[in-house]
Every structure is written in C-alpha cells, then in structure tokens.
XYZ file of C-alpha atoms in Angstrom:
784
model
C 0.000 0.000 0.000
C 1.147 3.501 -0.751
C 1.127 6.401 1.673
C -2.321 7.582 2.887
C -4.076 10.556 1.405
C -2.947 13.952 2.529
C -5.452 16.289 4.186
C -5.862 18.596 1.205
C -6.353 15.590 -1.082
C -9.152 14.281 1.171
C -10.815 17.701 1.211
C -10.660 17.874 -2.586
C -12.134 14.385 -2.961
C -14.985 15.106 -0.549
C -15.837 18.385 -2.275
C -15.893 16.683 -5.649
C -18.645 14.298 -4.509
C -21.840 15.128 -6.381
C -24.322 13.523 -3.972
C -24.499 12.980 -0.265
C -24.254 9.240 -0.694
C -20.973 9.665 -2.598
C -19.666 11.879 0.208
C -20.604 9.273 2.835
C -18.893 6.580 0.773
C -15.659 8.586 0.567
C -15.700 9.337 4.301
C -16.482 5.741 5.291
C -13.648 4.457 3.134
C -11.190 6.987 4.572
C -12.335 6.327 8.175
C -11.685 2.607 7.591
C -8.142 3.423 6.403
C -7.610 5.678 9.447
C -8.743 2.893 11.807
C -6.329 0.462 10.130
C -3.520 2.971 10.527
C -4.301 3.389 14.217
C -4.392 -0.374 14.753
C -1.047 -0.832 12.988
C 0.544 1.792 15.303
C 1.740 3.727 12.271
C 3.573 6.544 14.078
C 4.868 8.036 10.842
C 1.434 9.047 9.552
C -0.450 9.255 12.900
C -0.536 13.058 12.819
C -1.804 13.106 9.226
C -4.509 10.533 10.047
C -5.705 12.502 13.074
C -5.796 15.738 11.063
C -8.049 14.079 8.484
C -10.205 12.652 11.268
C -10.673 16.128 12.765
C -11.870 17.389 9.384
C -14.334 14.498 9.233
C -15.465 15.457 12.732
C -16.058 19.030 11.577
C -18.378 17.685 8.874
C -20.496 16.030 11.562
C -19.407 12.429 11.278
C -18.368 10.319 14.316
C -14.710 10.516 15.248
C -14.609 9.260 18.837
C -12.217 6.418 17.938
C -9.413 8.984 17.588
C -9.443 10.068 21.266
C -6.638 7.772 22.399
C -4.494 8.792 19.425
C -4.684 12.350 20.688
C -3.081 11.227 23.960
C -0.258 9.486 22.059
C 0.466 12.544 19.955
C 0.474 14.825 23.023
C 3.052 12.566 24.660
C 5.282 12.774 21.556
C 8.427 14.895 21.654
C 7.773 16.420 18.214
C 6.106 19.824 18.114
C 4.078 18.960 15.002
C 2.633 15.906 16.733
C 1.909 17.844 19.934
C 0.115 20.553 17.963
C -2.234 18.078 16.262
C -2.661 16.107 19.501
C -3.679 19.148 21.556
C -5.989 20.338 18.792
C -7.638 16.915 18.661
C -8.014 16.841 22.445
C -9.788 20.194 22.435
C -12.163 19.006 19.705
C -12.798 15.359 20.654
C -12.536 15.414 24.461
C -14.398 17.223 27.233
C -14.586 17.018 30.993
C -17.503 14.575 30.885
C -15.198 11.869 29.538
C -12.675 10.207 31.819
C -10.109 9.949 29.013
C -9.276 13.645 29.333
C -7.722 13.016 32.761
C -5.030 10.865 31.105
C -3.364 13.919 29.579
C -2.865 15.672 32.948
C 0.729 14.415 33.368
C 1.646 15.302 29.799
C 0.238 18.797 30.244
C 2.130 19.184 33.531
C 5.382 18.390 31.733
C 4.590 20.723 28.868
C 3.765 23.591 31.246
C 7.320 23.233 32.565
C 8.854 22.931 29.055
C 11.468 25.418 27.967
C 9.653 26.269 24.732
C 7.007 29.027 25.124
C 5.114 27.646 22.136
C 4.603 24.253 23.816
C 3.606 25.994 27.056
C 1.039 27.922 25.044
C -0.431 24.708 23.599
C -0.851 23.204 27.070
C -2.406 26.419 28.466
C -4.914 26.646 25.612
C -5.977 23.047 26.140
C -6.320 23.482 29.918
C -8.455 26.603 29.459
C -10.627 24.758 26.927
C -11.401 21.425 28.576
C -9.920 21.576 32.080
C -12.152 19.817 34.595
C -12.266 20.534 38.316
C -9.697 17.825 39.095
C -7.363 18.901 36.293
C -7.573 22.587 37.293
C -6.844 21.750 40.914
C -3.783 19.674 39.893
C -2.306 22.255 37.502
C -3.178 25.533 39.274
C 0.305 25.790 40.789
C 2.035 25.584 37.412
C -0.282 28.258 35.996
C 0.504 30.575 38.888
C 4.239 30.141 38.271
C 3.787 31.009 34.622
C 1.925 34.197 35.614
C 4.972 35.333 37.552
C 7.851 34.156 35.396
C 7.176 33.897 31.678
C 7.176 35.837 28.450
C 4.304 38.036 27.342
C 3.051 35.380 24.912
C 2.761 32.747 27.645
C 1.579 35.151 30.341
C -1.350 36.252 28.167
C -2.528 32.661 27.805
C -1.842 31.897 31.479
C -4.090 34.772 32.618
C -7.019 33.449 30.612
C -6.293 29.952 31.913
C -6.379 31.329 35.488
C -9.847 32.768 34.804
C -11.035 29.303 33.776
C -9.498 27.741 36.892
C -11.271 30.228 39.187
C -14.598 29.536 37.514
C -14.157 25.773 37.897
C -12.604 25.823 41.399
C -13.720 28.998 43.246
C -11.806 28.023 46.404
C -8.522 28.676 44.529
C -9.270 32.410 44.265
C -6.833 33.341 47.036
C -3.974 31.762 45.094
C -4.310 34.283 42.241
C -5.064 37.492 44.191
C -1.422 38.629 44.745
C -0.292 37.947 41.199
C -3.383 39.650 39.737
C -2.433 42.883 41.539
C 0.945 42.814 39.836
C -0.537 42.074 36.436
C -2.668 45.254 36.517
C 0.567 47.219 36.097
C 1.444 45.445 32.835
C 1.974 47.567 29.752
C 1.453 44.779 27.225
C -2.070 45.036 25.911
C -3.020 41.341 25.855
C -1.721 40.733 29.362
C -3.454 43.842 30.722
C -6.775 42.832 29.145
C -6.511 39.354 30.685
C -5.517 40.848 34.054
C -8.634 43.062 34.130
C -10.742 40.023 33.251
C -9.045 38.005 36.014
C -9.602 40.692 38.671
C -13.235 41.015 37.600
C -13.741 37.266 37.990
C -12.034 37.290 41.416
C -14.316 40.101 42.644
C -17.410 38.274 41.409
C -16.385 34.963 42.990
C -15.193 36.539 46.258
C -16.814 39.953 46.991
C -14.527 40.399 50.023
C -11.596 40.870 47.625
C -13.141 44.115 46.301
C -11.776 46.069 49.281
C -8.276 44.921 48.449
C -8.540 45.912 44.794
C -10.097 49.286 45.690
C -6.596 50.343 46.693
C -5.647 50.002 43.026
C -8.461 52.326 41.880
C -6.070 55.181 40.927
C -4.154 52.749 38.700
C -7.357 51.607 36.965
C -8.529 55.183 36.422
C -5.117 56.061 35.028
C -5.275 53.154 32.564
C -8.695 54.295 31.371
C -7.511 57.883 30.952
C -4.503 56.714 28.961
C -6.742 54.779 26.592
C -9.043 57.776 26.060
C -6.244 60.313 25.561
C -3.848 58.099 23.657
C -4.005 56.558 20.210
C -2.996 53.004 19.370
C -3.500 52.127 15.677
C -3.383 48.418 16.475
C -6.409 48.643 18.765
C -8.656 51.236 17.111
C -12.147 50.033 16.144
C -14.300 52.402 14.046
C -12.453 55.444 15.351
C -12.690 54.396 19.046
C -9.437 53.514 20.792
C -9.458 50.045 22.322
C -13.224 49.759 23.070
C -12.865 46.200 24.372
C -10.434 47.166 27.121
C -12.517 50.261 27.941
C -15.611 48.110 28.429
C -13.701 45.662 30.644
C -12.295 48.468 32.799
C -15.716 50.099 33.175
C -17.240 46.761 34.150
C -14.575 46.303 36.828
C -15.174 49.844 38.125
C -18.882 49.059 38.379
C -18.192 46.006 40.549
C -15.769 47.917 42.795
C -18.163 50.837 43.256
C -21.394 48.999 43.951
C -21.113 49.228 47.749
C -18.453 51.910 48.185
C -19.366 55.587 47.923
C -15.734 56.685 48.027
C -15.043 54.713 44.848
C -18.085 56.303 43.185
C -16.860 59.794 44.080
C -13.363 59.043 42.805
C -14.509 57.836 39.389
C -17.440 60.231 38.851
C -15.363 62.818 36.920
C -13.892 60.180 34.648
C -17.330 58.645 33.978
C -18.624 62.068 33.019
C -15.646 62.513 30.682
C -16.263 59.132 29.028
C -19.953 59.964 28.631
C -19.316 63.276 26.896
C -16.190 62.516 24.836
C -16.997 59.102 23.340
C -18.039 59.040 19.698
C -21.633 57.868 19.171
C -21.417 57.317 15.422
C -20.315 53.677 15.670
C -21.288 50.548 17.549
C -17.893 50.537 19.252
C -18.564 53.954 20.790
C -22.118 53.009 21.703
C -20.891 49.882 23.490
C -18.533 52.003 25.618
C -21.337 54.457 26.371
C -23.734 51.668 27.298
C -21.219 50.156 29.723
C -20.730 53.638 31.176
C -24.483 53.919 31.710
C -24.564 50.529 33.469
C -21.670 51.622 35.690
C -23.490 54.822 36.663
C -26.801 53.064 37.250
C -25.452 50.163 39.321
C -23.324 52.329 41.622
C -24.225 55.073 44.067
C -23.449 57.821 41.577
C -24.472 61.450 41.959
C -27.866 62.539 40.653
C -26.228 64.609 37.902
C -24.464 61.542 36.537
C -27.685 59.543 36.602
C -29.445 62.242 34.605
C -26.532 62.134 32.152
C -26.961 58.350 31.860
C -30.663 58.754 31.104
C -29.869 61.365 28.454
C -27.417 58.954 26.794
C -30.183 56.357 26.615
C -32.461 59.038 25.206
C -29.944 59.610 22.389
C -29.895 55.863 21.805
C -33.653 56.034 21.157
C -32.973 58.338 18.201
C -30.621 55.829 16.566
C -31.580 54.135 13.326
C -30.312 50.815 14.671
C -33.177 48.822 16.152
C -30.843 46.909 18.445
C -29.595 50.124 20.048
C -33.158 51.367 20.551
C -34.096 48.049 22.138
C -31.140 48.264 24.544
C -32.145 51.831 25.447
C -35.764 50.902 26.166
C -34.696 47.931 28.294
C -32.329 50.109 30.327
C -34.908 52.876 30.777
C -37.326 50.293 32.146
C -34.749 49.568 34.856
C -34.291 53.279 35.610
C -37.887 54.422 35.590
C -38.465 53.617 39.258
C -35.311 55.285 40.607
C -35.039 58.217 38.144
C -38.655 58.810 37.210
C -38.364 62.529 36.448
C -35.306 62.087 34.214
C -36.972 59.321 32.194
C -40.184 61.351 31.961
C -38.348 64.010 29.919
C -37.944 61.496 27.096
C -41.616 60.514 27.035
C -42.171 61.867 23.536
C -39.302 59.837 22.099
C -40.521 56.724 23.887
C -44.029 57.186 22.492
C -42.519 57.460 19.009
C -41.168 53.920 19.437
C -44.776 52.696 19.546
C -45.048 53.653 15.898
C -42.165 51.380 14.862
C -42.910 48.225 12.911
C -40.735 45.996 15.117
C -42.915 44.130 17.650
C -40.081 43.679 20.148
C -39.554 47.463 20.230
C -43.294 47.954 20.561
C -43.437 45.652 23.578
C -40.596 47.380 25.440
C -41.933 50.840 24.587
C -45.415 49.856 25.737
C -44.118 48.639 29.111
C -42.215 51.893 29.563
C -45.200 54.026 28.543
C -47.394 52.409 31.182
C -44.678 53.016 33.778
C -44.630 56.725 32.860
C -48.383 57.289 33.159
C -49.417 59.507 36.082
C -52.221 61.889 37.077
C -50.899 64.763 34.983
C -50.347 62.958 31.671
C -53.060 60.309 31.791
C -55.139 61.954 29.027
C -52.451 62.360 26.316
C -50.780 59.050 27.182
C -54.036 57.088 26.969
C -54.780 58.771 23.649
C -51.430 57.620 22.232
C -51.736 54.112 23.653
C -55.276 53.686 22.318
C -54.048 54.838 18.911
C -51.338 52.185 19.123
C -53.960 49.599 20.100
C -55.644 50.017 16.722
C -52.576 48.813 14.817
C -50.547 46.853 17.380
C -49.600 43.198 16.772
C -52.119 40.641 17.957
C -49.753 39.220 20.590
C -49.529 42.641 22.295
C -53.226 43.503 22.346
C -54.016 41.737 25.595
C -51.024 43.316 27.333
C -52.044 46.722 25.962
C -55.671 46.459 27.074
C -54.693 45.213 30.545
C -52.355 48.190 30.982
C -55.037 50.619 29.819
C -57.538 49.225 32.308
C -55.067 49.381 35.204
C -53.953 52.938 34.399
C -57.529 54.129 33.915
C -58.528 52.616 37.246
C -55.583 54.214 39.055
C -55.397 57.687 37.467
C -58.819 58.385 35.886
C -59.790 62.068 36.249
C -63.519 61.234 36.305
C -65.821 58.241 36.322
C -67.265 59.192 32.927
C -63.804 59.327 31.364
C -62.974 55.986 32.978
C -66.055 54.306 31.536
C -65.607 55.910 28.106
C -61.981 54.732 28.006
C -62.842 51.138 28.841
C -65.733 51.027 26.376
C -63.571 52.534 23.635
C -60.879 49.952 24.365
C -63.417 47.135 24.165
C -64.556 48.393 20.759
C -60.974 48.443 19.470
C -59.551 45.327 21.134
C -62.426 42.929 20.537
C -61.701 39.565 22.107
C -58.173 40.526 23.217
C -59.108 41.490 26.767
C -58.692 39.824 30.113
C -61.368 37.424 31.305
C -62.415 39.657 34.210
C -62.828 42.823 32.126
C -66.578 42.399 31.676
C -67.239 41.939 35.386
C -64.996 44.887 36.311
C -66.730 47.235 33.873
C -70.146 46.104 35.080
C -69.039 46.789 38.641
C -67.834 50.250 37.646
C -71.037 51.087 35.753
C -73.295 49.939 38.573
C -71.598 52.425 40.910
C -72.016 55.422 38.559
C -75.742 55.998 39.043
C -75.655 59.537 37.616
C -74.278 58.217 34.296
C -76.611 55.275 33.760
C -78.691 57.085 31.121
C -75.619 58.162 29.144
C -73.960 54.736 29.394
C -76.949 52.639 28.393
C -77.612 54.966 25.458
C -74.037 54.733 24.185
C -73.876 50.965 24.606
C -77.220 50.529 22.854
C -75.990 52.513 19.848
C -72.735 50.526 19.807
C -74.414 47.108 19.650
C -76.985 48.395 17.171
C -74.135 48.981 14.714
C -71.838 46.030 15.471
C -72.192 42.902 17.626
C -68.828 41.422 16.718
C -67.051 42.611 19.869
C -68.367 40.034 22.313
C -67.085 41.531 25.614
C -68.697 44.857 24.695
C -71.944 43.095 23.748
C -72.022 41.314 27.119
C -71.638 44.599 28.990
C -74.255 46.261 26.761
C -76.851 43.527 27.258
C -76.325 43.597 31.025
C -76.787 47.393 31.094
C -79.865 47.255 28.865
C -81.374 44.620 31.140
C -80.631 46.684 34.251
C -81.381 50.194 32.984
C -83.490 49.587 29.874
C -86.269 51.897 31.073
C -83.855 54.841 30.698
C -83.740 54.194 26.946
C -87.480 54.633 26.471
C -87.853 57.500 28.966
C -86.678 61.063 28.712
C -83.468 60.264 30.585
C -81.574 59.506 27.387
C -80.838 61.911 24.549
C -83.464 60.456 22.213
C -86.073 57.964 23.428
C -86.105 54.540 21.822
C -89.144 52.320 21.414
C -89.473 49.088 23.352
C -89.711 47.064 20.161
C -86.462 48.542 18.830
C -84.617 47.478 21.981
C -86.038 43.962 21.804
C -85.185 43.749 18.097
C -81.527 44.420 18.896
C -81.476 41.850 21.718
C -83.199 39.198 19.609
C -80.679 39.825 16.848
C -77.868 39.109 19.315
C -79.604 35.902 20.414
C -80.017 34.699 16.856
C -76.581 35.718 15.559
C -74.176 32.880 14.772
C -71.207 34.926 16.034
C -72.649 35.306 19.538
C -70.867 33.233 22.156
C -72.876 31.022 24.532
C -72.023 33.358 27.406
C -73.237 36.340 25.377
C -76.538 34.600 24.651
C -76.938 33.887 28.363
C -76.443 37.563 29.172
C -78.905 38.526 26.439
C -81.670 36.110 27.501
C -81.395 37.308 31.098
C -81.532 40.946 29.896
C -84.700 40.222 27.908
C -86.217 38.589 30.979
C -85.398 41.600 33.149
C -87.024 43.925 30.615
C -90.327 42.161 31.307
C -90.484 44.196 34.547
C -89.110 47.418 33.015
C -91.130 47.567 29.782
C -94.907 47.898 29.948
C -96.121 46.841 26.504
C -93.884 43.928 25.456
C -94.466 41.317 28.158
C -96.181 38.893 25.776
C -93.383 39.214 23.239
C -90.785 38.544 25.914
C -92.728 35.486 27.080
C -92.737 34.117 23.538
C -88.986 34.642 23.131
C -88.276 32.906 26.429
C -90.547 29.954 25.594
C -88.791 29.474 22.224
C -85.460 28.821 23.981
C -87.010 26.266 26.344
C -86.104 23.670 23.707
C -82.731 25.141 22.705
C -79.816 22.763 22.067
C -77.624 24.900 24.342
C -78.171 23.411 27.805
C -77.344 26.706 29.548
C -79.887 28.687 27.530
C -82.456 25.917 27.851
C -82.124 25.837 31.630
C -82.435 29.602 31.912
C -85.464 29.651 29.637
C -87.202 26.879 31.603
C -86.607 28.700 34.876
C -87.804 32.022 33.451
C -90.937 30.312 32.097
C -91.545 29.016 35.608
C -91.357 32.603 36.853
C -94.061 33.652 34.388
C -96.314 30.776 35.414
C -95.772 29.771 39.040
C -93.946 32.771 40.469
C -95.402 35.650 38.475
C -96.280 37.479 41.695
C -92.581 37.324 42.684
C -91.134 38.224 39.288
C -90.759 41.943 39.968
C -88.935 41.309 43.226
C -86.665 38.640 41.743
C -85.699 40.752 38.714
C -85.218 44.060 40.491
C -82.077 46.097 39.897
C -78.770 44.879 41.232
C -77.673 46.608 44.437
C -74.325 48.378 44.485
C -71.744 45.784 45.629
C -69.510 46.458 48.585
C -65.952 47.511 47.855
C -64.518 44.625 49.844
C -66.080 41.989 47.636
C -64.038 40.377 44.871
C -64.550 41.558 41.318
C -65.248 38.030 40.213
C -68.478 37.997 42.216
C -69.961 40.114 39.442
C -69.006 37.949 36.484
C -72.720 36.946 36.189
C -74.428 39.573 38.380
C -77.808 39.299 36.695
C -78.747 36.219 38.717
C -77.239 37.006 42.131
C -80.454 38.545 43.359
C -82.249 35.217 42.934
C -81.209 34.229 46.462
C -83.687 36.706 47.894
C -86.873 35.054 46.756
C -86.387 31.590 45.277
C -86.426 28.837 47.899
C -83.640 26.256 47.570
C -83.582 22.953 49.370
C -80.437 22.638 51.508
C -80.414 18.882 51.024
C -80.147 19.478 47.291
C -76.762 21.116 47.777
C -75.369 18.605 50.259
C -76.410 15.609 48.174
C -74.257 16.464 45.166
C -72.142 13.421 44.361
C -69.051 13.209 42.144
C -69.439 11.693 38.708
C -65.923 11.916 37.330
C -62.421 10.972 38.366
C -59.077 12.366 37.336
C -57.097 9.230 36.643
C -53.733 10.978 36.393
C -53.919 11.883 40.096
C -54.233 8.251 41.210
C -52.146 7.033 44.092
C -52.819 9.948 46.409
C -52.243 9.290 50.102
C -51.929 5.528 49.639
C -55.491 5.074 48.400
C -56.484 3.425 45.172
C -58.933 6.037 43.905
C -59.146 9.793 44.283
C -62.427 11.608 44.043
C -62.278 14.826 42.053
C -65.179 17.056 41.122
C -65.168 18.880 37.802
C -67.664 21.691 37.180
C -68.279 20.428 33.674
C -69.275 16.919 34.758
C -71.052 17.515 38.082
C -74.853 17.773 38.084
C -75.793 20.995 39.865
C -79.355 22.080 40.714
C -80.914 24.841 38.567
C -79.709 28.391 39.172
C -76.641 27.141 41.078
C -74.696 26.869 37.843
C -74.945 30.635 37.420
C -73.264 31.507 40.709
C -69.670 32.581 40.164
C -66.781 30.641 41.536
C -65.596 33.548 43.650
C -68.779 33.659 45.796
C -69.867 31.017 48.257
C -72.842 28.825 47.506
C -73.828 29.294 51.130
C -74.737 32.922 50.363
C -77.907 31.524 48.790
C -78.976 30.168 52.149
C -78.525 33.495 53.994
C -76.672 31.691 56.773
C -73.911 33.187 58.909
C -70.384 32.187 57.975
C -67.592 31.285 60.384
C -64.625 33.573 59.637
C -62.364 32.315 62.429
C -60.374 29.874 60.255
C -57.051 31.406 59.125
C -56.065 31.456 55.474
C -53.410 29.083 54.105
C -50.838 29.677 51.344
C -50.652 26.324 49.565
C -48.294 27.268 46.716
C -45.777 30.037 46.078
C -43.188 29.876 43.292
C -41.926 32.121 40.474
C -44.371 34.898 41.390
C -47.470 32.649 41.409
C -49.149 32.355 44.820
C -52.270 30.315 45.577
C -54.056 31.003 48.850
C -56.978 29.106 50.427
C -59.593 30.786 52.607
C -62.120 28.652 54.490
C -65.789 28.898 55.506
C -67.970 26.368 57.335
C -71.747 26.784 57.576
C -73.096 26.153 61.118
C -76.028 24.190 59.720
C -73.759 21.565 58.098
C -70.482 21.073 60.043
C -69.315 18.375 57.602
C -69.210 20.879 54.720
C -66.139 23.047 54.116
C -66.166 25.765 51.460
C -62.672 26.715 50.219
C -62.074 29.808 48.084
C -58.853 29.480 46.107
C -57.257 32.775 45.079
C -54.309 32.791 42.630
C -52.235 35.980 42.266
C -49.200 36.795 40.134
C -46.437 39.125 41.364
C -44.143 38.589 38.355
C -43.743 41.039 35.458
C -45.626 38.950 32.857
C -49.173 37.579 32.753
C -49.910 33.924 33.461
C -52.459 32.472 31.030
C -54.352 29.183 30.741
C -54.227 28.770 34.517
C -55.943 25.585 35.736
C -56.246 24.067 39.179
C -57.102 20.424 39.864
C -57.500 18.833 43.257
C -57.829 15.315 44.635
C -58.612 13.946 48.090
C -58.888 10.439 49.637
C -62.047 8.575 48.703
C -63.491 8.961 52.223
C -63.885 12.669 51.388
C -66.011 14.214 48.638
C -64.866 17.273 46.709
C -66.462 19.569 44.142
C -64.528 22.130 42.047
C -66.655 24.917 40.610
C -65.643 26.766 37.459
C -63.057 29.525 38.035
C -63.786 33.144 37.223
C -61.097 33.119 34.514
C -57.825 31.630 33.328
C -55.582 34.725 33.150
C -53.617 35.755 36.248
C -52.523 39.380 35.593
C -48.962 40.499 36.289
C -47.984 42.799 39.162
C -50.893 41.440 41.243
C -53.309 43.275 38.966
C -56.072 40.758 39.706
C -56.694 37.204 40.766
C -58.258 33.972 39.571
C -60.627 32.576 42.180
C -62.300 29.197 42.345
C -64.735 27.700 44.828
C -63.957 24.225 46.205
C -66.567 22.406 48.330
C -65.357 19.564 50.519
C -67.691 17.170 52.331
C -65.958 15.341 55.179
C -68.653 13.506 57.219
C -66.130 11.261 59.013
C -64.042 14.290 60.060
C -60.759 12.672 59.057
C -57.669 14.906 58.832
C -57.879 16.786 55.542
C -55.206 16.148 52.928
C -55.265 17.309 49.339
C -53.095 16.969 46.268
C -53.090 19.938 43.897
C -51.955 20.195 40.321
C -51.389 23.553 38.610
C -50.907 24.087 34.905
C -50.396 27.414 33.148
C -48.530 29.234 30.398
C -45.869 31.678 31.690
C -43.311 33.562 29.570
C -44.148 31.326 26.614
C -43.376 28.130 28.569
C -45.862 25.498 29.684
C -45.620 25.014 33.456
C -47.023 22.026 35.353
C -46.552 21.739 39.095
C -47.941 19.321 41.680
C -47.931 19.686 45.451
C -49.472 17.949 48.435
C -51.128 19.955 51.214
C -51.403 18.293 54.599
C -51.136 21.281 56.945
C -54.769 22.374 56.842
C -55.909 24.120 60.038
C -57.595 21.698 62.407
C -60.736 23.837 62.309
C -61.268 22.815 58.685
C -62.022 19.174 59.516
C -62.640 18.769 63.259
C-alpha cells in the first residue's frame, strides 16, 4: 500500500462528490483506512490521520475512535505531533469523559517545558477542557507562569487562570497577589486578561473588592490613557481600544457597587467618558452603554444619573433597532429610581410605539405604562389607544390590561374611565382579560348619575356592530338593568321598546354570539319584562322558544324564566329588580354573572339538594394519592348541579344563597408560592352543616408577565367528597393586577384529617408550566 491521502487531497475528494451518498462513501472508506492505521501503530502518519479525522469530525461524522491517538500525539516529543494532539483533544474530548484526565501528566510536563510555544499549547488546552480535578492539579504551574514567563505565555496563562477560578472557586486566594501585579502590565493582551481576572475574582469573592479598591487610581489612570492616547493596532471604528474600555468600566462598576468613596473618585472620569466618546459607531455606543450601566449600578451622583438617562435618550434616536431596544430595556430599569429624568424622554418613547418591530413595541409599551401619572393620563391614553388600533395581535391583551389598570388608578372622572374602557373594548375585541366584563359592570353599577348616558351609548354601539363580544355582554347587562332609561326622557333620544327587543333578539339569533353572550342577552330580555310595559307577551314568547334550545345553559335559563311567568309571576318583579351596588370589599369576580345574584332573595332552595351532590368523574392521572387506590375529584363540567346554582360565580360562596352566617375564624393558608405565582386558600364552614367546608382558592401573580391558561385540579382520599366549581377566569394578571378565584366544596362527614393533592398548569413567559404539590397542613378547624 502507498502512503495515505494527505489532508488537502481528502478535502478535494470530498468536495468533488456530487451527492451525499458519494460523500458518505468517501468518508467511510477513509475512516476505515484511518482505523487500520491506528491499529497498525503507524507513528509516521499518525498526525496526518488525526488531522483528516478532525476534518471528518467538523463535517459532523463520528470521530470518537481517535481520542486515544490524541493522547499518544500529546506525549510525543515532536512539536508537530503535539500541535495536532492538543488540537484533537480540544475538539474530541471534554470534561464529561474520563479519558481527558489521562493527559494531565503530559500537560504538567509541557507547562514546565522550555519552549514558550509548547507551554502555550498546554495552556490553551487546559483553558478549553480543564475539569475541576485537572484545574486543581495544575493551578500551581499556571501561577508560576503568571509570575515568570514571556508576554506570549503570560497572556494565555491569565485566561487559563480565569477558567481555573470559575471551575474551582476556592482557589481564588492563590491568584489574588499575582493579579495585583498584572494590573501594572503595559502589554495590551496581558493587561486585558488581568482586568478580566480581577473582575472574575471580585465576582467569585466579593470580600476581595476592598483589596482591589486600593488600586483604583491605577485603573482610572489606565482608562484615561486609553481615552487620551491613540494606538493604531487597537482602534475600532475610530474608538481607541473599546474592548479594554468596556472591561475596565465593568470592573469599576463592581468595585463601586457598595463603596461611595469609589463612586466619588470615578465620577469625573465617567462624566468625561460619557461626553467625549463618539456615538457614530457601535464601538462607541458599546462604551457608552457600559458607562451607563456603571453609573446606574453604583451610588453615583444625581447629575451623573441624569446624564446616563440622556445617553439612553440619544440611543432612542438611533436608526439601529438593536440600540433602541437596549435603550428601552435600560430605561425600564431606571424608571423607578429616576422617574423625572426618564419622563423628559416621554415623547421619544411614544414614538417607538409607531415602529414596525414588535419587540420594540413591547418594550416601549411597558415603559409608557410606567410613565403614566395623574398629569399625563389623558395624552398618554390617547397615544396608547391609537397604538392599540394597529398593534400586533400578541400585544393587544397586554395593551388592554395596561389601559384598564392605568384608567382605574389615574382616571380624572368616572365618565372618562367608563368611556376609556368602552372605547378599548370596541378596538380590542376579544383581546381582553377574562375579568374585564365583570370589572366594567361593577364600575357602571356604581355610577348611578351616568346610567342614562352609558346605556344609550352601549345601545348605539351594539346596534351597529355585535362582533365585539365583551362589549356586547356589557351592553346587554346594562340594557337589562337600565333599559327603562332608553325609552324614557333620561336619554338623549327615546327609543321604542320594540327597537330594543329587536336588537337583543338579533344578538340571540346571531351565529357569532358566544354562549355566554346569549346567556347575558336572555337574562336581559327577561329583566325587561319588569321594566317595559307593553312587550311582556313578546318577551314570554322569546323565552318559551329557547325552552327547547340545544344549548343546555340557555335551555335551563329559559325553563326557569318560564316558571317565573307561570308559578312565580307574583314574585317576578322582586326577583328581577335592579342589582344593588356591591360592597368595595367583595371580589370583582363575584360580578361575572351579576344578573342572577339577586335570585337568592326570593327563590327557595332545598339545603339537602346542595349537600347531596355526588361526584361523577375521576381524574385518573392523580391516582395514588395518600396511599389510596382512587381519588375523588369534582369537575364543574361533569357535576350535576341544581338549577340556578350553575350561574353563581366561583368567587362567591354557595352558602350565600342560604342566607346563613359564615364562620370567619379559620385562618387562610398559602398552599403554593413559586416564580411569582401564589395560591391562597380561605375557608368557611356553615353552622347548619359542620361536615361541609367551602374553600375559596385565590391565585395571584407578582411577576412582570401575565400567566395564562391557569388551571387548578384537586384530589382527596375517597373517604372525602370534593367539588370544584368553574373559576372566574384563566388569566392571572402580572404585578398582582387581579386574581383567579375558584370555589372548592369539601364534604368530610367522618371528620378525618384533611389532605389534598393539587396540580397547577399554566402558560408563563411562553413556557408550559405544570406543578404538583401535596397539602397536609390544613388548620384543624377545617375538619374537626
């Protein structure tokens, strides 16, 4: 056989392959020849074979069989063999494989070699794949090289020391003295590595910062020299040595975080960097950005902080989207501490809402909401609502939630508040939070002086368009409550009773109406039977038509309303009277279906009907709870509930229907708290049925992003019965802007200690989250 192919010949042959199968054939044939060469211990061509194998590895083909050959080449006395061997080790080995430990002795010898080039090969390999054990064994040799070696070796040794500190933090003390000496180096590469080493030491061991603070004048001098001097070898886009400037500024930030004297000493230099650095290139902008971070993260003077905010304001005017994004992100961090300074750039920030980049829109929107206050609420809401008309679909829900929160907090008047929410509902459509309808209904019910204006405006809105379902739900509720104001002189122009009923019947019959919207509408029509004088027969006919509807919810409502016309006609006016103004302490979710809450006043309900509810479904994926074979779990969708009970919201207790006193002595219990999501249980036990426990689960979100698709499932031992009612929503707003509540009824006739397994599932920051926990620390008053 002749000599094997050379590397360039193999590359040429592979590139000449016309199909992938031909390429695989060439590589398989060459790999077979390389294996034969390794087996024959062909030392003459071992380096050439390994070089070809590394090229094959770069193409994505397996090359693990060359690992041991790397060790043989490293142990060779030839430089050419060592070079290929170390290169192969860095590519084919890592610290997860035990084979890399076999080169420790060879590397130790090479670190003590007389040739600086061989020392450099060993240092590069150690910094690339050094494990904890290898770093601990070779740290002494690296320290010696930091003290006594040429600039070429010392530069590599500094970077190797950084790797050692990251892998073995307890070796920090070994490199502190030598790092102080290295900061005085004049060679650029060594100085850059020394700054990086000191930064890593300060991050791994904060106590070392006090020692390096003594070298602050030296660091400031180095930075001044870079700014005032000119080094053609290190100029990038007209900025002298931006990489070293950024590293020095980062180190100054770490040293000045908890030391006011350091901040005072470097304040003049930071101001000089901020005003003298060129902003026409990315290199200059990177230096300015690091300067801003240094000012923000240290206890700098107020004038410097204003200067930092102004730099970020100039970034917002850049044509580069990445720079604008960085500026918006940084301003979001500063808005709480330097509110007035950020407020000066409000106009520029609002301009970012008009950009076509959705990531810029999101950051600008968050910052705009943070800048809203009592004085600028009107112009800011006008700009944000204009943005809502054209914003990307994925930002609409965030935008509407922010508008609702700002309007609730800073609204100048109730009328403006209501107009803003209704205008947002018209624009946003379905992209609103689940509790928006109930919150707006709550707000409208408390503005008695505006009822005529509101019902008139909502009536005109749904007369033109019924596509915005949340708005239609609010409108039908208002028409049902205050419909008499439409036909009286209280509104701008009276409307006939038939016209109002025509609009409501159109909503009922429309194919785009949601089941919940139809339920609101049918209840509104029923309420109008006590508010309108001449359309009672028409209303009775409409209600009787839906007694045979395929929608079970509508059918049940229609049957019950027909019963009111027939058996309880003398009570109809009292049952369908206007909703009273809810107390401020009640949860917003109690008003998700407020049109039926007054039914508790007049309709008798058998208490045994509630206590006899039995489970009909089981969650099989919660089996095995508490060493029992079957868990009993109640789902609101599968549990038969008596008429009218299905319309009570999950946030209110079923016991309210019985007008019985509630025991409030049981303390609340936090059953889950992680990543901003907290679930809290509150307990109530009716005196008439000691075996029944009513739990109200409240989920809040303190993180900076909304939690969607939130679901709670629960399971208990089979000696206990449990019923989960439907929650008031599935979106848990950020910054504790609301809560998702759910009513859980537990029947424990044997009074055994209560234990429960909970499973939570939600969507947070684009990731699906599933958590399970077991609660066994219920207060004794919940089951005794």
